[in-house]
mmCIF file of C-alpha atoms and ligand atoms in Angstrom:
data_model
loop_
_atom_site.group_PDB
_atom_site.id
_atom_site.type_symbol
_atom_site.label_atom_id
_atom_site.label_comp_id
_atom_site.label_asym_id
_atom_site.label_seq_id
_atom_site.Cartn_x
_atom_site.Cartn_y
_atom_site.Cartn_z
ATOM 1 C CA MET A 29 21.765 42.658 47.685
ATOM 2 C CA ILE A 30 18.633 40.557 48.078
ATOM 3 C CA LEU A 31 18.669 36.957 49.226
ATOM 4 C CA SER A 32 15.788 34.989 47.676
ATOM 5 C CA ILE A 33 14.380 31.596 48.580
ATOM 6 C CA GLU A 34 12.242 29.191 46.542
ATOM 7 C CA SER A 35 10.624 26.077 48.044
ATOM 8 C CA SER A 36 7.139 25.936 46.509
ATOM 9 C CA CYS A 37 7.479 22.348 45.302
ATOM 10 C CA ASP A 38 10.432 19.972 44.896
ATOM 11 C CA ASP A 39 13.352 22.358 44.309
ATOM 12 C CA SER A 40 15.285 23.944 47.174
ATOM 13 C CA SER A 41 16.915 27.067 45.838
ATOM 14 C CA ILE A 42 18.563 30.248 47.090
ATOM 15 C CA ALA A 43 19.896 33.177 45.075
ATOM 16 C CA ILE A 44 21.568 36.493 45.751
ATOM 17 C CA THR A 45 20.847 39.381 43.390
ATOM 18 C CA LYS A 46 22.406 42.821 43.289
ATOM 19 C CA ILE A 47 19.670 45.423 43.636
ATOM 20 C CA GLU A 48 21.457 48.150 41.703
ATOM 21 C CA ASN A 49 21.791 46.327 38.369
ATOM 22 C CA ASN A 50 19.795 43.066 38.791
ATOM 23 C CA GLU A 51 22.990 41.042 38.540
ATOM 24 C CA LEU A 52 22.756 37.446 39.702
ATOM 25 C CA ILE A 53 25.624 37.057 42.174
ATOM 26 C CA PHE A 54 24.919 33.586 43.554
ATOM 27 C CA HIS A 55 22.475 30.848 42.642
ATOM 28 C CA LYS A 56 22.138 27.270 43.778
ATOM 29 C CA LYS A 57 19.368 24.750 43.442
ATOM 30 C CA ILE A 58 19.017 21.241 44.821
ATOM 31 C CA SER A 59 16.361 19.291 42.977
ATOM 32 C CA GLN A 60 14.523 16.428 44.643
ATOM 33 C CA GLU A 61 13.397 14.787 41.412
ATOM 34 C CA GLU A 62 15.268 11.562 42.099
ATOM 35 C CA GLN A 63 13.745 11.128 45.548
ATOM 36 C CA HIS A 64 10.207 11.557 44.192
ATOM 37 C CA ALA A 65 10.699 9.599 40.948
ATOM 38 C CA SER A 66 9.706 6.207 42.332
ATOM 39 C CA TYR A 67 6.352 7.667 43.499
ATOM 40 C CA GLY A 68 5.555 9.082 40.035
ATOM 41 C CA GLY A 69 5.020 12.550 41.494
ATOM 42 C CA VAL A 70 5.910 14.861 44.367
ATOM 43 C CA VAL A 71 5.195 13.571 47.891
ATOM 44 C CA PRO A 72 4.593 16.793 49.904
ATOM 45 C CA GLU A 73 5.744 15.483 53.310
ATOM 46 C CA LEU A 74 8.973 14.101 51.856
ATOM 47 C CA ALA A 75 9.542 17.337 49.913
ATOM 48 C CA SER A 76 9.135 19.381 53.089
ATOM 49 C CA ARG A 77 11.682 17.300 54.991
ATOM 50 C CA LEU A 78 14.190 17.514 52.154
ATOM 51 C CA HIS A 79 13.841 21.321 52.061
ATOM 52 C CA ALA A 80 14.591 21.381 55.786
ATOM 53 C CA ILE A 81 17.903 19.642 55.026
ATOM 54 C CA ASP A 82 18.863 21.304 51.736
ATOM 55 C CA LEU A 83 17.974 24.952 52.320
ATOM 56 C CA PRO A 84 20.296 25.409 55.345
ATOM 57 C CA ASN A 85 23.076 23.657 53.399
ATOM 58 C CA ILE A 86 22.753 26.168 50.565
ATOM 59 C CA LEU A 87 22.435 29.058 53.029
ATOM 60 C CA GLU A 88 25.849 28.214 54.492
ATOM 61 C CA GLU A 89 27.378 29.165 51.152
ATOM 62 C CA CYS A 90 25.703 32.589 51.317
ATOM 63 C CA LYS A 91 27.390 33.625 54.577
ATOM 64 C CA PRO A 92 29.977 35.877 52.863
ATOM 65 C CA TYR A 93 27.129 38.063 51.570
ATOM 66 C CA PHE A 94 25.180 38.432 54.828
ATOM 67 C CA ASN A 95 26.489 41.915 55.662
ATOM 68 C CA LYS A 96 25.430 43.175 52.220
ATOM 69 C CA LEU A 97 21.820 41.985 52.393
ATOM 70 C CA ARG A 98 19.093 44.657 52.308
ATOM 71 C CA ALA A 99 16.038 42.376 52.039
ATOM 72 C CA VAL A 100 14.948 38.730 51.930
ATOM 73 C CA ALA A 101 12.500 37.551 49.274
ATOM 74 C CA VAL A 102 10.562 34.315 49.495
ATOM 75 C CA THR A 103 7.871 32.507 47.504
ATOM 76 C CA ASN A 104 4.681 32.414 49.583
ATOM 77 C CA GLN A 105 2.107 31.321 46.945
ATOM 78 C CA PRO A 106 1.011 29.245 45.075
ATOM 79 C CA GLY A 107 2.568 25.904 45.959
ATOM 80 C CA LEU A 108 2.479 23.128 48.520
ATOM 81 C CA GLY A 109 1.743 24.558 51.972
ATOM 82 C CA VAL A 110 4.148 22.213 53.752
ATOM 83 C CA THR A 111 7.038 23.117 51.451
ATOM 84 C CA LEU A 112 6.360 26.860 51.183
ATOM 85 C CA ILE A 113 6.502 27.092 54.973
ATOM 86 C CA GLU A 114 10.102 25.805 54.983
ATOM 87 C CA GLY A 115 11.289 28.716 52.834
ATOM 88 C CA ILE A 116 9.137 31.219 54.689
ATOM 89 C CA ALA A 117 10.411 30.132 58.121
ATOM 90 C CA MET A 118 13.985 30.504 56.917
ATOM 91 C CA ALA A 119 13.274 33.911 55.356
ATOM 92 C CA LYS A 120 11.643 35.176 58.565
ATOM 93 C CA THR A 121 14.590 34.020 60.649
ATOM 94 C CA ILE A 122 17.105 35.796 58.402
ATOM 95 C CA ALA A 123 14.974 38.968 58.322
ATOM 96 C CA VAL A 124 14.656 39.057 62.118
ATOM 97 C CA SER A 125 18.352 38.286 62.675
ATOM 98 C CA LEU A 126 19.628 40.903 60.231
ATOM 99 C CA ASP A 127 16.779 43.367 60.841
ATOM 100 C CA ILE A 128 15.935 43.703 57.150
ATOM 101 C CA PRO A 129 12.523 43.649 55.392
ATOM 102 C CA LEU A 130 10.819 40.719 53.720
ATOM 103 C CA ILE A 131 9.430 40.620 50.196
ATOM 104 C CA PRO A 132 6.722 37.996 49.578
ATOM 105 C CA VAL A 133 6.798 36.722 45.989
ATOM 106 C CA HIS A 134 4.028 35.098 43.956
ATOM 107 C CA HIS A 135 5.670 32.077 42.328
ATOM 108 C CA LEU A 136 4.055 32.648 38.913
ATOM 109 C CA LYS A 137 5.208 36.264 38.871
ATOM 110 C CA GLY A 138 8.641 34.871 39.653
ATOM 111 C CA HIS A 139 8.420 32.644 36.557
ATOM 112 C CA ILE A 140 7.626 35.739 34.484
ATOM 113 C CA TYR A 141 10.717 37.488 35.856
ATOM 114 C CA SER A 142 12.873 34.477 34.889
ATOM 115 C CA LEU A 143 12.912 36.285 31.534
ATOM 116 C CA PHE A 144 14.792 39.241 32.988
ATOM 117 C CA ILE A 145 17.584 37.674 35.045
ATOM 118 C CA ASP A 146 20.628 39.915 34.531
ATOM 119 C CA LYS A 147 18.479 42.059 32.206
ATOM 120 C CA GLU A 148 16.117 45.019 32.126
ATOM 121 C CA GLN A 149 12.417 44.134 32.188
ATOM 122 C CA ILE A 150 10.285 44.395 29.051
ATOM 123 C CA LEU A 151 6.758 45.744 29.606
ATOM 124 C CA PRO A 152 3.983 45.450 28.593
ATOM 125 C CA LEU A 153 4.240 41.782 27.789
ATOM 126 C CA LEU A 154 2.004 38.849 26.914
ATOM 127 C CA VAL A 155 3.070 35.631 28.625
ATOM 128 C CA LEU A 156 2.195 31.987 28.166
ATOM 129 C CA LEU A 157 2.973 30.278 31.450
ATOM 130 C CA ILE A 158 3.236 26.490 31.206
ATOM 131 C CA SER A 159 4.341 24.811 34.412
ATOM 132 C CA GLY A 160 3.563 21.767 36.510
ATOM 133 C CA GLY A 161 0.642 23.517 38.182
ATOM 134 C CA HIS A 162 -0.594 26.081 35.668
ATOM 135 C CA THR A 163 -1.370 26.864 32.044
ATOM 136 C CA GLN A 164 -2.214 30.528 31.620
ATOM 137 C CA ILE A 165 -1.897 33.435 29.246
ATOM 138 C CA ILE A 166 -1.212 36.577 31.237
ATOM 139 C CA ARG A 167 -1.053 40.220 30.209
ATOM 140 C CA VAL A 168 1.684 41.896 32.216
ATOM 141 C CA ASP A 169 1.196 45.667 32.376
ATOM 142 C CA SER A 170 3.419 46.262 35.385
ATOM 143 C CA LEU A 171 4.824 44.559 38.446
ATOM 144 C CA GLU A 172 1.519 45.081 40.218
ATOM 145 C CA LYS A 173 -0.874 44.631 37.306
ATOM 146 C CA MET A 174 -0.910 41.193 35.736
ATOM 147 C CA THR A 175 -4.196 39.958 34.270
ATOM 148 C CA ILE A 176 -5.107 36.368 33.399
ATOM 149 C CA LEU A 177 -6.477 36.235 29.846
ATOM 150 C CA ALA A 178 -6.860 32.457 29.584
ATOM 151 C CA THR A 179 -6.410 29.641 32.057
ATOM 152 C CA SER A 180 -6.724 25.862 32.339
ATOM 153 C CA ILE A 181 -9.974 24.266 33.391
ATOM 154 C CA ASP A 182 -8.283 21.026 34.445
ATOM 155 C CA ASP A 183 -4.766 19.521 34.061
ATOM 156 C CA SER A 184 -1.863 21.850 33.312
ATOM 157 C CA VAL A 185 0.637 21.290 30.483
ATOM 158 C CA GLY A 186 3.417 20.010 32.781
ATOM 159 C CA GLU A 187 0.972 17.785 34.620
ATOM 160 C CA SER A 188 -0.266 16.249 31.357
ATOM 161 C CA PHE A 189 3.329 15.401 30.342
ATOM 162 C CA ASP A 190 3.927 13.921 33.814
ATOM 163 C CA LYS A 191 0.753 11.821 33.686
ATOM 164 C CA THR A 192 1.408 10.599 30.150
ATOM 165 C CA ALA A 193 4.900 9.481 31.201
ATOM 166 C CA LYS A 194 3.501 7.836 34.318
ATOM 167 C CA MET A 195 0.884 5.895 32.301
ATOM 168 C CA MET A 196 3.677 4.547 30.101
ATOM 169 C CA GLY A 197 5.744 3.687 33.209
ATOM 170 C CA LEU A 198 8.477 6.175 32.336
ATOM 171 C CA GLY A 199 9.227 8.016 35.591
ATOM 172 C CA TYR A 200 9.081 11.613 36.797
ATOM 173 C CA PRO A 201 9.202 14.408 35.704
ATOM 174 C CA GLY A 202 7.590 13.389 32.455
ATOM 175 C CA GLY A 203 8.235 16.517 30.379
ATOM 176 C CA PRO A 204 11.875 15.965 29.413
ATOM 177 C CA ILE A 205 11.317 12.188 29.004
ATOM 178 C CA ILE A 206 8.366 12.617 26.623
ATOM 179 C CA GLU A 207 10.139 15.354 24.657
ATOM 180 C CA LYS A 208 13.188 13.116 24.164
ATOM 181 C CA LEU A 209 11.163 10.054 23.077
ATOM 182 C CA ALA A 210 9.039 12.203 20.774
ATOM 183 C CA ARG A 211 12.123 13.112 18.739
ATOM 184 C CA GLN A 212 12.332 9.474 17.559
ATOM 185 C CA GLY A 213 8.580 9.121 17.057
ATOM 186 C CA ASP A 214 5.967 9.539 14.326
ATOM 187 C CA GLU A 215 3.648 12.302 15.528
ATOM 188 C CA ASN A 216 0.964 11.282 13.027
ATOM 189 C CA ARG A 217 0.674 7.634 14.065
ATOM 190 C CA PHE A 218 -1.998 8.130 16.735
ATOM 191 C CA ASP A 219 -4.895 10.433 15.990
ATOM 192 C CA LEU A 220 -5.327 12.077 19.390
ATOM 193 C CA PRO A 221 -7.979 14.786 19.844
ATOM 194 C CA VAL A 222 -6.871 18.433 19.982
ATOM 195 C CA PRO A 223 -8.658 19.719 23.109
ATOM 196 C CA LEU A 224 -11.443 22.320 22.708
ATOM 197 C CA ARG A 225 -10.760 22.400 18.980
ATOM 198 C CA ASN A 226 -14.339 23.281 18.072
ATOM 199 C CA SER A 227 -15.037 25.408 21.115
ATOM 200 C CA LYS A 228 -15.004 29.197 21.109
ATOM 201 C CA LEU A 229 -13.814 29.102 24.707
ATOM 202 C CA ILE A 230 -10.382 30.685 25.131
ATOM 203 C CA ALA A 231 -9.185 28.296 27.812
ATOM 204 C CA PHE A 232 -6.958 25.265 28.205
ATOM 205 C CA SER A 233 -7.993 21.706 28.961
ATOM 206 C CA LEU A 234 -5.859 18.580 28.880
ATOM 207 C CA SER A 235 -7.769 15.953 30.841
ATOM 208 C CA GLY A 236 -9.587 14.702 27.708
ATOM 209 C CA LEU A 237 -6.297 14.258 25.894
ATOM 210 C CA LYS A 238 -4.935 12.385 28.904
ATOM 211 C CA ASN A 239 -7.896 10.047 28.689
ATOM 212 C CA ALA A 240 -7.274 9.488 24.977
ATOM 213 C CA VAL A 241 -3.649 8.582 25.794
ATOM 214 C CA ARG A 242 -4.891 6.129 28.430
ATOM 215 C CA LEU A 243 -7.253 4.451 25.929
ATOM 216 C CA THR A 244 -4.484 4.234 23.322
ATOM 217 C CA ILE A 245 -2.202 2.494 25.839
ATOM 218 C CA GLU A 246 -5.016 0.062 26.652
ATOM 219 C CA LYS A 247 -5.524 -0.693 22.944
ATOM 220 C CA LEU A 248 -1.814 -1.471 22.651
ATOM 221 C CA GLY A 249 -2.252 -4.060 25.421
ATOM 222 C CA GLY A 250 -1.038 -1.964 28.356
ATOM 223 C CA ALA A 251 2.223 -0.104 29.108
ATOM 224 C CA GLU A 252 4.226 -3.346 29.535
ATOM 225 C CA LYS A 253 3.294 -4.562 26.053
ATOM 226 C CA MET A 254 4.319 -1.328 24.313
ATOM 227 C CA SER A 255 7.444 -1.406 22.168
ATOM 228 C CA GLU A 256 10.058 1.349 22.286
ATOM 229 C CA GLN A 257 8.679 2.631 18.968
ATOM 230 C CA ASP A 258 5.108 2.651 20.363
ATOM 231 C CA ARG A 259 6.323 4.812 23.249
ATOM 232 C CA CYS A 260 8.127 7.204 20.919
ATOM 233 C CA ASP A 261 5.133 7.467 18.557
ATOM 234 C CA LEU A 262 2.651 8.018 21.377
ATOM 235 C CA SER A 263 4.918 10.653 22.976
ATOM 236 C CA ALA A 264 5.180 12.461 19.652
ATOM 237 C CA SER A 265 1.439 12.255 18.916
ATOM 238 C CA PHE A 266 0.617 13.496 22.424
ATOM 239 C CA GLN A 267 3.097 16.364 22.217
ATOM 240 C CA LYS A 268 1.695 17.387 18.839
ATOM 241 C CA ALA A 269 -1.869 17.549 20.231
ATOM 242 C CA VAL A 270 -0.667 19.700 23.169
ATOM 243 C CA LYS A 271 1.152 22.008 20.767
ATOM 244 C CA LEU A 272 -1.859 22.406 18.465
ATOM 245 C CA HIS A 273 -4.107 23.161 21.460
ATOM 246 C CA LEU A 274 -1.740 25.817 22.833
ATOM 247 C CA LEU A 275 -1.270 27.403 19.407
ATOM 248 C CA GLN A 276 -4.975 27.496 18.612
ATOM 249 C CA LYS A 277 -5.886 29.326 21.814
ATOM 250 C CA SER A 278 -2.822 31.600 21.712
ATOM 251 C CA LYS A 279 -3.797 32.643 18.180
ATOM 252 C CA LYS A 280 -7.174 33.824 19.503
ATOM 253 C CA ILE A 281 -5.420 35.957 22.114
ATOM 254 C CA PHE A 282 -2.994 37.312 19.500
ATOM 255 C CA GLU A 283 -5.967 38.477 17.450
ATOM 256 C CA GLN A 284 -7.224 40.467 20.437
ATOM 257 C CA GLU A 285 -4.040 41.837 21.999
ATOM 258 C CA ARG A 286 -1.756 44.276 20.239
ATOM 259 C CA ILE A 287 1.185 43.925 22.632
ATOM 260 C CA LYS A 288 4.274 43.196 20.530
ATOM 261 C CA ASP A 289 6.305 41.245 23.062
ATOM 262 C CA PHE A 290 5.318 37.662 23.834
ATOM 263 C CA ALA A 291 7.062 35.200 26.132
ATOM 264 C CA ILE A 292 6.799 31.570 27.199
ATOM 265 C CA VAL A 293 7.841 30.748 30.768
ATOM 266 C CA GLY A 294 7.567 27.882 33.287
ATOM 267 C CA GLY A 295 9.047 24.393 33.452
ATOM 268 C CA ALA A 296 7.414 23.204 30.206
ATOM 269 C CA SER A 297 8.773 26.231 28.320
ATOM 270 C CA ALA A 298 12.054 24.283 28.196
ATOM 271 C CA ASN A 299 10.373 22.148 25.521
ATOM 272 C CA ILE A 300 12.157 22.936 22.248
ATOM 273 C CA TYR A 301 9.374 21.511 20.049
ATOM 274 C CA ILE A 302 6.884 23.915 21.656
ATOM 275 C CA ARG A 303 9.357 26.827 21.486
ATOM 276 C CA GLU A 304 9.882 26.244 17.764
ATOM 277 C CA ALA A 305 6.139 26.188 17.116
ATOM 278 C CA TYR A 306 5.813 29.553 18.857
ATOM 279 C CA GLN A 307 8.675 30.994 16.856
ATOM 280 C CA GLU A 308 6.598 30.418 13.734
ATOM 281 C CA LEU A 309 3.388 31.727 15.247
ATOM 282 C CA CYS A 310 5.105 34.880 16.504
ATOM 283 C CA LYS A 311 6.613 35.490 13.079
ATOM 284 C CA LYS A 312 3.159 35.292 11.540
ATOM 285 C CA PHE A 313 1.716 37.757 14.048
ATOM 286 C CA GLN A 314 4.827 39.964 14.040
ATOM 287 C CA LYS A 315 5.469 39.460 17.715
ATOM 288 C CA ARG A 316 8.873 39.246 19.365
ATOM 289 C CA LEU A 317 9.294 35.930 21.189
ATOM 290 C CA HIS A 318 11.133 35.876 24.528
ATOM 291 C CA THR A 319 12.168 32.814 26.509
ATOM 292 C CA ALA A 320 14.259 32.314 29.626
ATOM 293 C CA PRO A 321 17.590 30.454 29.496
ATOM 294 C CA LEU A 322 16.851 26.733 29.874
ATOM 295 C CA GLU A 323 18.370 26.565 33.380
ATOM 296 C CA PHE A 324 15.833 29.151 34.631
ATOM 297 C CA CYS A 325 12.671 27.610 33.110
ATOM 298 C CA SER A 326 12.013 25.240 35.994
ATOM 299 C CA ASP A 327 11.682 26.445 39.590
ATOM 300 C CA ASN A 328 14.607 28.473 40.899
ATOM 301 C CA ALA A 329 15.355 31.285 43.322
ATOM 302 C CA ALA A 330 17.078 33.493 40.719
ATOM 303 C CA MET A 331 13.691 34.377 39.209
ATOM 304 C CA ILE A 332 12.305 35.113 42.684
ATOM 305 C CA GLY A 333 15.261 37.426 43.317
ATOM 306 C CA ARG A 334 14.783 39.197 39.988
ATOM 307 C CA TYR A 335 11.137 39.927 40.782
ATOM 308 C CA ALA A 336 12.279 41.092 44.209
ATOM 309 C CA THR A 337 14.704 43.734 42.905
ATOM 310 C CA GLU A 338 11.726 45.428 41.200
ATOM 311 C CA ALA A 339 9.583 44.995 44.328
ATOM 312 C CA TYR A 340 12.414 46.480 46.429
ATOM 313 C CA ARG A 341 12.433 49.650 44.344
ATOM 314 C CA LYS A 342 8.685 49.959 44.971
ATOM 315 C CA GLU A 343 9.167 49.168 48.679
ATOM 316 C CA LEU A 344 6.717 46.266 48.600
ATOM 317 C CA PHE A 345 7.884 45.113 52.023
ATOM 318 C CA VAL A 346 6.345 43.268 54.967
ATOM 319 C CA ASN A 347 7.766 42.465 58.376
ATOM 320 C CA HIS A 348 7.895 38.913 59.717
ATOM 321 C CA TYR A 349 4.339 39.137 61.115
ATOM 322 C CA GLY A 350 3.049 40.045 57.671
ATOM 323 C CA ILE A 351 4.037 36.937 55.778
ATOM 324 C CA ASP A 352 2.533 33.474 55.692
ATOM 325 C CA VAL A 353 1.664 30.742 53.216
ATOM 326 C CA ILE A 354 -1.212 31.894 51.023
ATOM 327 C CA TYR A 355 -3.464 29.109 49.832
ATOM 328 C CA THR A 356 -4.203 30.500 46.382
ATOM 329 C CA LYS A 357 -7.682 29.900 45.016
ATOM 330 C CA LYS A 358 -8.078 28.974 41.376
ATOM 331 C CA ARG A 359 -8.364 32.251 39.465
ATOM 332 C CA GLN A 360 -10.676 32.802 36.512
ATOM 333 C CA SER A 361 -9.664 34.545 33.329
ATOM 334 C CA GLY A 362 -10.222 38.284 33.483
ATOM 335 C CA THR A 363 -8.990 38.438 37.077
ATOM 336 C CA GLU A 364 -5.672 39.644 38.439
ATOM 337 C CA LEU A 365 -2.918 37.074 38.933
HETATM 338 O O1 KG4 B 6 7.732 25.411 36.551
HETATM 339 P P1 KG4 B 6 8.036 24.063 37.106
HETATM 340 O O2 KG4 B 6 9.479 23.724 37.390
HETATM 341 O O3 KG4 B 6 7.244 23.798 38.412
HETATM 342 C C1 KG4 B 6 5.975 24.343 38.682
HETATM 343 O O4 KG4 B 6 5.916 25.531 39.032
HETATM 344 O O5 KG4 B 6 5.004 23.599 38.497
HETATM 345 O O6 KG4 B 6 7.441 23.020 36.064
HETATM 346 C C2 KG4 B 6 7.607 21.660 36.221
HETATM 347 C C3 KG4 B 6 6.871 20.975 35.088
HETATM 348 C C4 KG4 B 6 6.816 19.465 35.221
HETATM 349 O O7 KG4 B 6 5.469 19.058 35.075
HETATM 350 C C5 KG4 B 6 7.689 18.954 34.083
HETATM 351 O O8 KG4 B 6 7.294 17.710 33.544
HETATM 352 C C6 KG4 B 6 7.506 20.069 33.076
HETATM 353 O O9 KG4 B 6 7.528 21.247 33.839
HETATM 354 N N1 KG4 B 6 8.605 20.069 32.089
HETATM 355 C C7 KG4 B 6 8.417 19.884 30.772
HETATM 356 C C8 KG4 B 6 9.716 19.881 30.175
HETATM 357 N N2 KG4 B 6 10.627 20.088 31.170
HETATM 358 C C9 KG4 B 6 9.927 20.208 32.333
HETATM 359 N N3 KG4 B 6 7.299 19.688 30.059
HETATM 360 C C10 KG4 B 6 7.436 19.500 28.717
HETATM 361 N N4 KG4 B 6 8.616 19.474 28.101
HETATM 362 C C11 KG4 B 6 9.786 19.651 28.765
HETATM 363 N N5 KG4 B 6 10.950 19.623 28.141
HETATM 364 ZN ZN1 ZN B 7 7.148 26.823 38.989
#
């Protein structure tokens, strides 16, 4: 079995996965959302301290499996340095104590493998990754070869939901709050700009839309003056603009790439409105749409463990000297993930 650890942001999570058949044996996650909510976003120092409390508490529950462990997997990039180090330090300690190898895992590759928990992998695959930190379309040829086809030039999808919620004084994380309000709203009430609509660029940008949301709130007299219906209508109009932007750029990629299997992953892939829009688009382009179960869309160690079972078979190991936080640089489209 492989024990996997995830601590790249505000979720402390550990999983145990059976190498032989990719079966998820144990999975637990402690989310810190409540502790960060009053700040309107994740406070790295606080997140780090909470990981230092929560990870050992979860690890206690894994003791019965210790003698069956053959490797430890841990997220080492991208993420917050001060939170990644908590998971890495724990992983190193377990690896040294049990004399087993370490498997470093790229968090975004982990999100891609959230699709295959308890399942065989499907390759090649086109993936739209929409999380709190990233918006990317990735072509996945193999475990080692994943190429970015389109990426964000500013705010990510999750971030834009979070900021929109924050501007309306609605708390954190914004994604589920906005999605819920949008269900009661009129998505055509506010005419918000669809980003890069007239640009040939195959990239994502959401900072302009964020600005348009800010101006709309100002016109309504500020967040405090907004009625419940205003909030619902603005949420719906915002969500519609995000959807149209994602669809427009995805369509361009679909015209270029023949791969039949397409997936949406990452925290924002839990959004049903966006999922439904992609169901239609995929039907049009005769692509099969794949999504992860809702519980595995946001950060979790099960996806890290699932990536790790494939990495184990390829012996992508390091010892405890060979692993550290990697401060990932922003990657351009056309480059490897
Ligand atoms: O993948 P994730 O858990 O963490 C990162 O790797 O960044 O994604 C978290 C992001 C947050 O920005 C959150 O607001 C967003 O995913 N999110 C959503 C929804 N649920 C979570 N965004 C839109 N709609 C949702 N239903
Ligand atoms: Zn994530």
